[in-house]
mmCIF file of C-alpha atoms in Angstrom:
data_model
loop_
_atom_site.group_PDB
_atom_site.id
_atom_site.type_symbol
_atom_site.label_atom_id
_atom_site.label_comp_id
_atom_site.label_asym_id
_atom_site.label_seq_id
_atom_site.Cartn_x
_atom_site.Cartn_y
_atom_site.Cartn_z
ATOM 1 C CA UNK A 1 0.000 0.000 0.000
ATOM 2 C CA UNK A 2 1.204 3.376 -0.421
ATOM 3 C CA UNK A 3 2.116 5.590 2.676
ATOM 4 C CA UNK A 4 -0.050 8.894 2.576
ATOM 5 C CA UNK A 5 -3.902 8.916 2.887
ATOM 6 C CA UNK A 6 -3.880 11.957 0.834
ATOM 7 C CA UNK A 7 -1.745 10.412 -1.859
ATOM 8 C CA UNK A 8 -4.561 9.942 -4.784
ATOM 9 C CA UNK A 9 -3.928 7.067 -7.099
ATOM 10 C CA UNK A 10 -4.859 7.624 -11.284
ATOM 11 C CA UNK A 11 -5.961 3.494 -12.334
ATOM 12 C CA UNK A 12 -7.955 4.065 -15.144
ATOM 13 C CA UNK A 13 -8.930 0.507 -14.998
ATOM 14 C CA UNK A 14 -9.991 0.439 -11.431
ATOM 15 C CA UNK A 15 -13.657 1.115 -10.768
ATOM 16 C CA UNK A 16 -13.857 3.844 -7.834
ATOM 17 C CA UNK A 17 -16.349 3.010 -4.830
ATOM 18 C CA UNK A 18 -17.281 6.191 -4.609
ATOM 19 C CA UNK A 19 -17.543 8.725 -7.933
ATOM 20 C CA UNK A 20 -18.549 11.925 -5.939
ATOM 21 C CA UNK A 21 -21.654 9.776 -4.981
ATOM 22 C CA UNK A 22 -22.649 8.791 -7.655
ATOM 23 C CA UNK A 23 -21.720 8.344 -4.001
ATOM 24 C CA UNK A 24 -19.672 10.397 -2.875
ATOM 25 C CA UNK A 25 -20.427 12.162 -0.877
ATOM 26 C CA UNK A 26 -20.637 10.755 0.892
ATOM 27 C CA UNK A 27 -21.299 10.521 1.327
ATOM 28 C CA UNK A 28 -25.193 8.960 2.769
ATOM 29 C CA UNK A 29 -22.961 8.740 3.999
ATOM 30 C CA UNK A 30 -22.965 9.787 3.802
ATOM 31 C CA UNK A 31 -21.816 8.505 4.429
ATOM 32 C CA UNK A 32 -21.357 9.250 2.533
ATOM 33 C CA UNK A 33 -24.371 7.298 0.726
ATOM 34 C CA UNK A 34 -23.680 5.539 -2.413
ATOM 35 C CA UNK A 35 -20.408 4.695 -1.370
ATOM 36 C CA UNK A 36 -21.160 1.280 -0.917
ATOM 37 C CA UNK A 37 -19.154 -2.381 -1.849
ATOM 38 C CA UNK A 38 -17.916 -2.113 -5.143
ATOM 39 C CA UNK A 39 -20.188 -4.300 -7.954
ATOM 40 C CA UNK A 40 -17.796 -5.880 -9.634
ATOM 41 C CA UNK A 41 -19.449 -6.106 -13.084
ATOM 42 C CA UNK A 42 -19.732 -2.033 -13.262
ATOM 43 C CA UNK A 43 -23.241 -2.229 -14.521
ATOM 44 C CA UNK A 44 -25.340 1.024 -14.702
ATOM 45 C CA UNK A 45 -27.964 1.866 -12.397
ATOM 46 C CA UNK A 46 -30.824 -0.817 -13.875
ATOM 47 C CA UNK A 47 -34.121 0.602 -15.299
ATOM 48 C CA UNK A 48 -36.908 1.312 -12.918
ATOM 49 C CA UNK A 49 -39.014 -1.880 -14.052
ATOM 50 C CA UNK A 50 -35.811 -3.796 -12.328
ATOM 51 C CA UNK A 51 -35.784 -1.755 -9.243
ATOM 52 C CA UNK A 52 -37.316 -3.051 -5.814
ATOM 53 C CA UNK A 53 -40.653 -1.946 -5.610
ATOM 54 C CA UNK A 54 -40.090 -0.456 -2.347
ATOM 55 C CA UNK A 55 -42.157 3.010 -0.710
ATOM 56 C CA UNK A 56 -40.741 5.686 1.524
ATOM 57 C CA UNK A 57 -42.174 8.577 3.617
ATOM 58 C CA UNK A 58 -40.415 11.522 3.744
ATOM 59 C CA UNK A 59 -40.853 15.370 4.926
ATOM 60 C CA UNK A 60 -38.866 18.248 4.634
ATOM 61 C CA UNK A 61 -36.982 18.619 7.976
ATOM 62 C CA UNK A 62 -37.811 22.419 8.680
ATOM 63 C CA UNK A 63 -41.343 21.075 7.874
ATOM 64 C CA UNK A 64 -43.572 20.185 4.813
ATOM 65 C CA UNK A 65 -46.647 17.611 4.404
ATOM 66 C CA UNK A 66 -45.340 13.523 3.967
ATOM 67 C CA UNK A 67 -44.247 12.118 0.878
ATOM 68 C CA UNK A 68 -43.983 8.935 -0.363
ATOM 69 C CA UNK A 69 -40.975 8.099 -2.687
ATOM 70 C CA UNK A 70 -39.965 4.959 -4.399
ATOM 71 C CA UNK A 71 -37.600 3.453 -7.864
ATOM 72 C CA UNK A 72 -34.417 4.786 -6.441
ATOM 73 C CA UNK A 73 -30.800 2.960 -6.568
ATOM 74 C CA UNK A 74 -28.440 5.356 -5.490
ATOM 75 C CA UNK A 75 -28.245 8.598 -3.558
ATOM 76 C CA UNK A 76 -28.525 11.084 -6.204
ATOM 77 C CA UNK A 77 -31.855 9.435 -7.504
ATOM 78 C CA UNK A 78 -32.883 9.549 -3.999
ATOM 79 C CA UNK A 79 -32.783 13.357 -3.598
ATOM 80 C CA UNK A 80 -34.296 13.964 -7.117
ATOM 81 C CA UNK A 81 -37.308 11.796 -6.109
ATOM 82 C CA UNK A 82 -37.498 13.322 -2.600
ATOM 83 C CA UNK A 83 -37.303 16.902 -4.787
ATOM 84 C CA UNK A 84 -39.827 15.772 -7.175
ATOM 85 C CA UNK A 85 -41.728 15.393 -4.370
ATOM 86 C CA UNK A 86 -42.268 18.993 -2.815
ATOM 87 C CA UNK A 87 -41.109 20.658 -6.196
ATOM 88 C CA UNK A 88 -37.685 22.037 -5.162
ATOM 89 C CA UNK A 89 -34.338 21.315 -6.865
ATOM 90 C CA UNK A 90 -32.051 18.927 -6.110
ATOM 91 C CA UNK A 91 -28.751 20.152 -5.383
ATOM 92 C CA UNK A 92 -31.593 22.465 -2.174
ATOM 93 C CA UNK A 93 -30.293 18.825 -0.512
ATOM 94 C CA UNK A 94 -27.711 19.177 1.826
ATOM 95 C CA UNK A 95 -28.069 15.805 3.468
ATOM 96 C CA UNK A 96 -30.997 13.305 4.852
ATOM 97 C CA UNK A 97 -31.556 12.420 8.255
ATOM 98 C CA UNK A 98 -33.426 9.021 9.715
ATOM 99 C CA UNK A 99 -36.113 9.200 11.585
ATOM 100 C CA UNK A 100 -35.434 12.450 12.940
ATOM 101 C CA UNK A 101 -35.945 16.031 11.831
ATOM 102 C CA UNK A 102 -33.374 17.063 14.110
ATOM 103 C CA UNK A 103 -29.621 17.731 12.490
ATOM 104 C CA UNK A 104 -28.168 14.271 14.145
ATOM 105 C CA UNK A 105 -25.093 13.076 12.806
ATOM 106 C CA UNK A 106 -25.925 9.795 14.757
ATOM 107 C CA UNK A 107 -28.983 9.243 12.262
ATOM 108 C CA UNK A 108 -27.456 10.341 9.251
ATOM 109 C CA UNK A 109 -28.812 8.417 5.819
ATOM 110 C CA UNK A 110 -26.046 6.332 5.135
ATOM 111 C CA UNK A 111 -25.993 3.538 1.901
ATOM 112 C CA UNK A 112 -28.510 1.396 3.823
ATOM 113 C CA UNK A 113 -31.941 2.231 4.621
ATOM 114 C CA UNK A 114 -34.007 0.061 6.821
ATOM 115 C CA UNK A 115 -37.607 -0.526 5.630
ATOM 116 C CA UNK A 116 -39.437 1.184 7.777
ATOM 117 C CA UNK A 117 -37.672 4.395 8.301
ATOM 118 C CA UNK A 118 -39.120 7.572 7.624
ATOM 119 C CA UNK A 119 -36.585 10.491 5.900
ATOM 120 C CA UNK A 120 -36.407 13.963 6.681
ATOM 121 C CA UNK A 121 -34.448 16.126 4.095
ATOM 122 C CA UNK A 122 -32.357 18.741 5.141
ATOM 123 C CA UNK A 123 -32.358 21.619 2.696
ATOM 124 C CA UNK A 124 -29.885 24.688 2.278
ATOM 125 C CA UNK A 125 -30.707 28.006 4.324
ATOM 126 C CA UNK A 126 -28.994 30.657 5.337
ATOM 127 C CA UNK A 127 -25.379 31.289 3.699
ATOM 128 C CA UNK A 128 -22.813 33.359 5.957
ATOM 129 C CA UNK A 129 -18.846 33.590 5.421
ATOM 130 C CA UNK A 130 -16.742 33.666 8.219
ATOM 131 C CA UNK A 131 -13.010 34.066 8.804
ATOM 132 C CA UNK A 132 -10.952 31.987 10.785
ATOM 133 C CA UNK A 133 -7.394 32.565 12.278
ATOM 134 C CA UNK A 134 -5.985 28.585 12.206
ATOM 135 C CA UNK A 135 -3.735 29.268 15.691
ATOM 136 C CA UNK A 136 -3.012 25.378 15.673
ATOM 137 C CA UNK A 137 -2.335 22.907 13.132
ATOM 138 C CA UNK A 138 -5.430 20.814 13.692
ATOM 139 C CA UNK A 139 -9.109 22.606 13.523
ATOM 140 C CA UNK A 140 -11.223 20.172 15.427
ATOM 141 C CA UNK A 141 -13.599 19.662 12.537
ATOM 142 C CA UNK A 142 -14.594 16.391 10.948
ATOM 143 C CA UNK A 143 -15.629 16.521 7.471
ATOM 144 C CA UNK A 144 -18.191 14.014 5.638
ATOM 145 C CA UNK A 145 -20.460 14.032 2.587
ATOM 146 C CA UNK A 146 -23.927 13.730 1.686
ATOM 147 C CA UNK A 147 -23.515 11.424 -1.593
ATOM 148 C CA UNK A 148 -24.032 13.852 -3.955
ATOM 149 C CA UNK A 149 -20.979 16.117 -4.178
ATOM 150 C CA UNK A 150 -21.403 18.218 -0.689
ATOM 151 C CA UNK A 151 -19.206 18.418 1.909
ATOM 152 C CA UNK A 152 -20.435 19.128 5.489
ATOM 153 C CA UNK A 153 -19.308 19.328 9.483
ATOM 154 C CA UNK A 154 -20.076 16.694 10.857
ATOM 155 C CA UNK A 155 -18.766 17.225 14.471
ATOM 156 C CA UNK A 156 -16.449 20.076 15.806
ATOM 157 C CA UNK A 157 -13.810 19.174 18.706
ATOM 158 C CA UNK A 158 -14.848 20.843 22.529
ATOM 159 C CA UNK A 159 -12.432 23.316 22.323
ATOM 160 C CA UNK A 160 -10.685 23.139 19.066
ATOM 161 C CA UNK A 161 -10.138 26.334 16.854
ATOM 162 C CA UNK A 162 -13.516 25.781 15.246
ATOM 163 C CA UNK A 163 -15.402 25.552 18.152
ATOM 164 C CA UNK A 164 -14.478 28.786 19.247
ATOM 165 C CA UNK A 165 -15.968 30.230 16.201
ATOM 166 C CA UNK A 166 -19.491 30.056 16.973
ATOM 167 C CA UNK A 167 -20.576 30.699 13.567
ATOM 168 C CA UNK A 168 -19.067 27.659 12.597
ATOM 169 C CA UNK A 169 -22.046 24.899 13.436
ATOM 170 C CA UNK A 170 -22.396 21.019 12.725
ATOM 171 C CA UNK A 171 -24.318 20.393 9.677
ATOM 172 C CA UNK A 172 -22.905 23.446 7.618
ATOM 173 C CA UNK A 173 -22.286 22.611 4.119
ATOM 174 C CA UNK A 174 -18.442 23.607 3.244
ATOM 175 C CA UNK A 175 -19.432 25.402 -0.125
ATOM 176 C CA UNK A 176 -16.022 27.543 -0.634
ATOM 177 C CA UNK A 177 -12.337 27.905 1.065
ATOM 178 C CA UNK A 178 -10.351 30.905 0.792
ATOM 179 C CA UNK A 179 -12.756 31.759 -2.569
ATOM 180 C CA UNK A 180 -11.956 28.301 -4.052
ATOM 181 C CA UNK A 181 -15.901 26.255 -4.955
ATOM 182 C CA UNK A 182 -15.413 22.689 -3.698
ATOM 183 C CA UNK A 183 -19.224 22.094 -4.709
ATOM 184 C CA UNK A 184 -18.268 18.337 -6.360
ATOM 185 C CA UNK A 185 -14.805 17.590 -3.941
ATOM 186 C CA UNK A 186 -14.645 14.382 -1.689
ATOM 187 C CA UNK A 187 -14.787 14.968 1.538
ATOM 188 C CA UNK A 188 -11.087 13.722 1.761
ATOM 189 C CA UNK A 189 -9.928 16.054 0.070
ATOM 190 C CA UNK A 190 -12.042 18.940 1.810
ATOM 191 C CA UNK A 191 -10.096 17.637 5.201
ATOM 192 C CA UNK A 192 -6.744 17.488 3.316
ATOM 193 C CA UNK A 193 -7.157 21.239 2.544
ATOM 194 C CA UNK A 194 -8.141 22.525 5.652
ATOM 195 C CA UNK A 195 -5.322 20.617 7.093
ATOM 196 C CA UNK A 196 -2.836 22.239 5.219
ATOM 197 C CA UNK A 197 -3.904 25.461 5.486
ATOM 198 C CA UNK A 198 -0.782 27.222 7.222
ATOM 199 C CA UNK A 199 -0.609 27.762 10.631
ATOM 200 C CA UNK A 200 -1.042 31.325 12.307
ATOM 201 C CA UNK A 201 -3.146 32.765 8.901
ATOM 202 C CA UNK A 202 -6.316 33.429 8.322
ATOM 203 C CA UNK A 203 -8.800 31.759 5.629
ATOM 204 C CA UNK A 204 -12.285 32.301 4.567
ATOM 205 C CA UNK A 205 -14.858 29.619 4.658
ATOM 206 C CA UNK A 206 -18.369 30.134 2.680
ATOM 207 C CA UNK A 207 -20.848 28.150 4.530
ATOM 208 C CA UNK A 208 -24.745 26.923 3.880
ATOM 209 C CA UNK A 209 -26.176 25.784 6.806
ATOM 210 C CA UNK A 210 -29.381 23.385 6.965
ATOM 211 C CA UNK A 211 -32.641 25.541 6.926
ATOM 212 C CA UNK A 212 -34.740 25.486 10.518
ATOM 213 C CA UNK A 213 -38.260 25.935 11.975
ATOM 214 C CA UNK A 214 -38.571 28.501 14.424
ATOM 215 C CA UNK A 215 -39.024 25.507 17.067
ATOM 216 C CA UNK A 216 -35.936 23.737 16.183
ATOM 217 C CA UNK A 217 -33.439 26.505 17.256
ATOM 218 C CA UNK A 218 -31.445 25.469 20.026
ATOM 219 C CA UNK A 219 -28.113 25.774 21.290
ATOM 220 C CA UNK A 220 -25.269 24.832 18.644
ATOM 221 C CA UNK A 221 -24.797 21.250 18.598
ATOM 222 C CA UNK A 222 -21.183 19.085 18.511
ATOM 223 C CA UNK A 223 -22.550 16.787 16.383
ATOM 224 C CA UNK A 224 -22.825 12.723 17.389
ATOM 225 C CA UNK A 225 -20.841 11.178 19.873
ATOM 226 C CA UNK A 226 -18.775 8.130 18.148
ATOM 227 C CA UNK A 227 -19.076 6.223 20.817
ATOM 228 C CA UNK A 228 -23.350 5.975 20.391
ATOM 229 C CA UNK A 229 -24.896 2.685 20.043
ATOM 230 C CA UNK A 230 -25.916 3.955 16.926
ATOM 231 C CA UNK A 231 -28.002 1.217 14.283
ATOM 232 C CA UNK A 232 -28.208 1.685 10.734
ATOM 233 C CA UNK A 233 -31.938 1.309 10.297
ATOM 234 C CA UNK A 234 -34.942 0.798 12.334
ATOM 235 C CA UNK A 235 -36.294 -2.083 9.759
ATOM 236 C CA UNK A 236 -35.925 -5.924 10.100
ATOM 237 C CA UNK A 237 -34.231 -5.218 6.771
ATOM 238 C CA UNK A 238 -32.473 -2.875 5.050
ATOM 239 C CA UNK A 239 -32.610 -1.136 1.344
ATOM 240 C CA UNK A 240 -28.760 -0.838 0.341
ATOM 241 C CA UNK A 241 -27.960 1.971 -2.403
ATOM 242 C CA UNK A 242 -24.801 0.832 -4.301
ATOM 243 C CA UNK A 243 -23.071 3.834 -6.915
ATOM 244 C CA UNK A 244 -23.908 1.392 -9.519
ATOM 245 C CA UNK A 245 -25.725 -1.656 -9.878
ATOM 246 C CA UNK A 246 -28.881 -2.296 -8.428
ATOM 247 C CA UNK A 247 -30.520 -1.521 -4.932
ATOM 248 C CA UNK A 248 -30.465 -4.868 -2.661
ATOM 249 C CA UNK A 249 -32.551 -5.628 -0.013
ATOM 250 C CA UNK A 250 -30.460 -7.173 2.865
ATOM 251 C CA UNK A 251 -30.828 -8.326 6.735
ATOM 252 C CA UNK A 252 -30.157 -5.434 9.262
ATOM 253 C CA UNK A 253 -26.536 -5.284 10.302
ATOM 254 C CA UNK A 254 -25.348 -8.325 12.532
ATOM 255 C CA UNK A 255 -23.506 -7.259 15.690
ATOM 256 C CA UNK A 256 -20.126 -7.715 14.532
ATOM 257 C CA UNK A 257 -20.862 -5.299 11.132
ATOM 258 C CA UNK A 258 -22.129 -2.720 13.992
ATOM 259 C CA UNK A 259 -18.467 -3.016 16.452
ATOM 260 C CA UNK A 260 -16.318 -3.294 12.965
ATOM 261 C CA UNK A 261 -17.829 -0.518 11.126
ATOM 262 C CA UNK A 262 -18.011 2.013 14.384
ATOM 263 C CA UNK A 263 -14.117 0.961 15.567
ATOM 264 C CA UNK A 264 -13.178 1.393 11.601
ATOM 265 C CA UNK A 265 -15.345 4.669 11.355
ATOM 266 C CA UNK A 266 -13.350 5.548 14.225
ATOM 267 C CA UNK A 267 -9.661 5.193 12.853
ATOM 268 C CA UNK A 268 -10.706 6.983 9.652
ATOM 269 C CA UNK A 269 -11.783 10.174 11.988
ATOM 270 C CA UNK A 270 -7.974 9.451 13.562
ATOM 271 C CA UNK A 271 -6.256 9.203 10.468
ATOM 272 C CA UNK A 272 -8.094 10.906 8.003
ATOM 273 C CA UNK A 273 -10.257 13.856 10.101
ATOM 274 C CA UNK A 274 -13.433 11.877 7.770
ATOM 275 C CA UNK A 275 -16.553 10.223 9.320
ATOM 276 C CA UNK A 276 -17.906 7.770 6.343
ATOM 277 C CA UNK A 277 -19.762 4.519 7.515
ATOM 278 C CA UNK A 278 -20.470 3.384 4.087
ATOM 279 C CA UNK A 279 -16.458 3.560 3.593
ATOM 280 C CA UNK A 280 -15.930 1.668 6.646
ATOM 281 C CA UNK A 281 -18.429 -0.524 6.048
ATOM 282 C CA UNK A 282 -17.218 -1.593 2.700
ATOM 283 C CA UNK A 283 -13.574 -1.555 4.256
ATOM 284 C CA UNK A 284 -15.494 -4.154 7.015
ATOM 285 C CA UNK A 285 -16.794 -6.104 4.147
ATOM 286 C CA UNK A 286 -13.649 -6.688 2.245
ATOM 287 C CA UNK A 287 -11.488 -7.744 5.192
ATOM 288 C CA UNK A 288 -14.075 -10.145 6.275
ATOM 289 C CA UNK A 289 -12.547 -13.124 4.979
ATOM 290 C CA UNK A 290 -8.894 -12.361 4.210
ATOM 291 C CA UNK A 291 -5.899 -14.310 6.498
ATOM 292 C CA UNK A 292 -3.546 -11.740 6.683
ATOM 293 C CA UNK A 293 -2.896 -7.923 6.565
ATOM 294 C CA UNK A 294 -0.978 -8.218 2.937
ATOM 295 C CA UNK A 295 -3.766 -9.952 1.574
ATOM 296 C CA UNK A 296 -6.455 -7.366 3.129
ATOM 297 C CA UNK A 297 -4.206 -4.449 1.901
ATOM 298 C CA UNK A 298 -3.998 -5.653 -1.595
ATOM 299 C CA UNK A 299 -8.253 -6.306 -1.741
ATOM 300 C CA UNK A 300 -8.415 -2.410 -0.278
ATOM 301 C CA UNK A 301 -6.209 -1.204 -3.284
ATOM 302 C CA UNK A 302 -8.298 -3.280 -5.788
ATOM 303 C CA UNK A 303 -11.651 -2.243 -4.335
ATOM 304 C CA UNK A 304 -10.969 1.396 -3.468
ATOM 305 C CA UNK A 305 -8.616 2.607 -5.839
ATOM 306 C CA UNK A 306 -10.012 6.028 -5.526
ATOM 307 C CA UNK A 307 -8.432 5.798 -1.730
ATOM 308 C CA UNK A 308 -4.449 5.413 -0.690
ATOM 309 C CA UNK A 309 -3.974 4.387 3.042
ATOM 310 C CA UNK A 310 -0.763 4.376 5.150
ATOM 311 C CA UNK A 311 0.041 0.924 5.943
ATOM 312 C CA UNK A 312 -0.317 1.577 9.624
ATOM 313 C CA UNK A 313 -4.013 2.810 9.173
ATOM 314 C CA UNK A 314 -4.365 -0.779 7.532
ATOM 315 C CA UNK A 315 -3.108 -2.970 10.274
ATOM 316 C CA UNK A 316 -5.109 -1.005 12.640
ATOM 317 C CA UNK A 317 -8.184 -1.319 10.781
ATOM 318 C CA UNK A 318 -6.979 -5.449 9.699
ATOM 319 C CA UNK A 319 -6.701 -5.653 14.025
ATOM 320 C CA UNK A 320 -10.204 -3.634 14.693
ATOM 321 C CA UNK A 321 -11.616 -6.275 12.532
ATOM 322 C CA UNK A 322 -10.181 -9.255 13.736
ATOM 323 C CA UNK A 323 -11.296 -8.040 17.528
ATOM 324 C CA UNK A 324 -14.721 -7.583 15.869
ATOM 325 C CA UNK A 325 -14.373 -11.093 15.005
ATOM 326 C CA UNK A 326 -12.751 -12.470 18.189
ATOM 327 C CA UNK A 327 -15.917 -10.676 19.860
ATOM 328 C CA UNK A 328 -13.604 -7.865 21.750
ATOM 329 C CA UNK A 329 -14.854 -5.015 20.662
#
């Protein structure tokens, strides 16, 4: 593996996990959203007669009457149907939330979807620019997407540089840095360039935070604690969005997926200053079966080939899932 996490690797033969969710971001989550296992035949997303004939409620978080939304495979097909829905546009999405209007990093749509949980769409509000004197090398923000080319905070450090900038809130979509547009940019990369921004300056940061009802002002929020006993899903099941191939219905996580994917999530916070579940879920998912870190690093660089991790990051993710395994974590 090569050393450097920012280090971005040019295989035009690989197929990325992620393409700026077509997930990314990234996000649904969010993950990074469609980020999801790579399909190895690199199929298209299949025509709606093929897709699971599955229906959603949603609402618009700040408030709107329910929805129902179905014939989506990936994240950006997601917001255009929840957008068809109350006639806005689709890039209004900053991110979706489960089963919760609230901004909750801890419920964050992800690439799964459990069956019976209702979505609440987060749409842009108010835009504000703020300047920020970096008097220490790290800013105590993590960075994640939404699957569909946004980067947002996902949690700010008690303390940190950022938090001292009360502007600055969890949930803010990242739209510019010192005047550059990173509309489109991994979140990777967004934490890569806020990281080496030079100490003892000041930058600019264009913001868009998520747009509120009057009753859901409160005080500013960290963001999720990673050490919730957070489940992806409410349902029995779950609907999986994959960047290309089809949707799949599949069981709810097991407990092992839950301890490996959090401890991974974890590390790639450490390492990386990213929260991404589908990421570490796919990461869980490929070094499931393999015998030895070599053999795990090599399936990494075949799956994500969009992604370069420093071998140490790998044995520490290789040991997080073997203590998933072992049943100590």
């Amino acid at each position: 593996m090569p050393y450097g996490p920012w280090k971005k690797k040019n295989k035009a033969t690989k197929e990325h996990l992620v393409e700026n969710e077509e997930l990314s971001g990234g996000h649904a989550g969010a993950g990074s959203l469609g980020k999801s296992a790579v399909n190895g035949a690199g199929l298209p997303p299949p025509p709606a007669s093929m897709r699971p004939k599955l229906v959603f409620h949603t609402q618009l978080a700040h408030g709107s009457p329910t929805g129902r939304i179905e014939g989506f495979s990936n994240v950006k097909e997601l917001y255009g149907k929840i957008a068809e829905a109350f006639n806005i546009s689709p890039p209004d999405i900053l991110f979706c939330t489960l089963n919760t209007h609230k901004i909750d990093m801890e419920k964050l749509l992800g690439g799964q979807i459990g069956l019976e949980d209702f979505i609440f769409a987060h749409i842009k509000g108010i835009k504000k620019e703020v300047e920020v004197y970096k008097s220490e090398d790290a800013l105590g923000l993590t960075i994640t997407d939404n699957g569909a080319g946004y980067a947002f905070i996902k949690r700010i450090r008690e303390g940190s540089v950022a938090d001292e900038v009360k502007v600055i809130c969890v949930g803010d979509h990242i739209e510019c840095i010192n005047g550059r547009n990173i509309v489109g940019t991994r979140h990777y990369e967004v934490a890569r360039m806020l990281k080496d921004l030079p100490r003892n300056t000041t930058f600019t940061l264009k913001l868009i935070e998520p747009m509120k009802a009057f009753e859901m002002l409160e005080p500013r929020s960290k963001g999720g604690k990673p050490g919730n006993d957070n489940k992806i899903g409410t349902g029995r099941s779950t609907l999986r969005l994959r960047s290309k191939g089809p949707a799949t219905v599949e069981d709810e996580p097991t407990e092992f997926d839950e301890k490996a994917i959090k401890k991974v999530d974890d590390l790639l916070e450490s390492y990386m200053g990213i929260r991404d579940t589908e990421l570490a879920a796919t990461m869980v998912e490929v070094g499931r079966d393999k015998k030895n870190p070599d053999e795990f690093a090599m399936a990494l660089d075949e799956s994500l080939g969009d992604f370069a991790f420093p071998d140490e990051f790998v044995f520490d993710v290789w040991g997080a899932i073997g203590d998933a395994k072992q049943g100590r974590i």
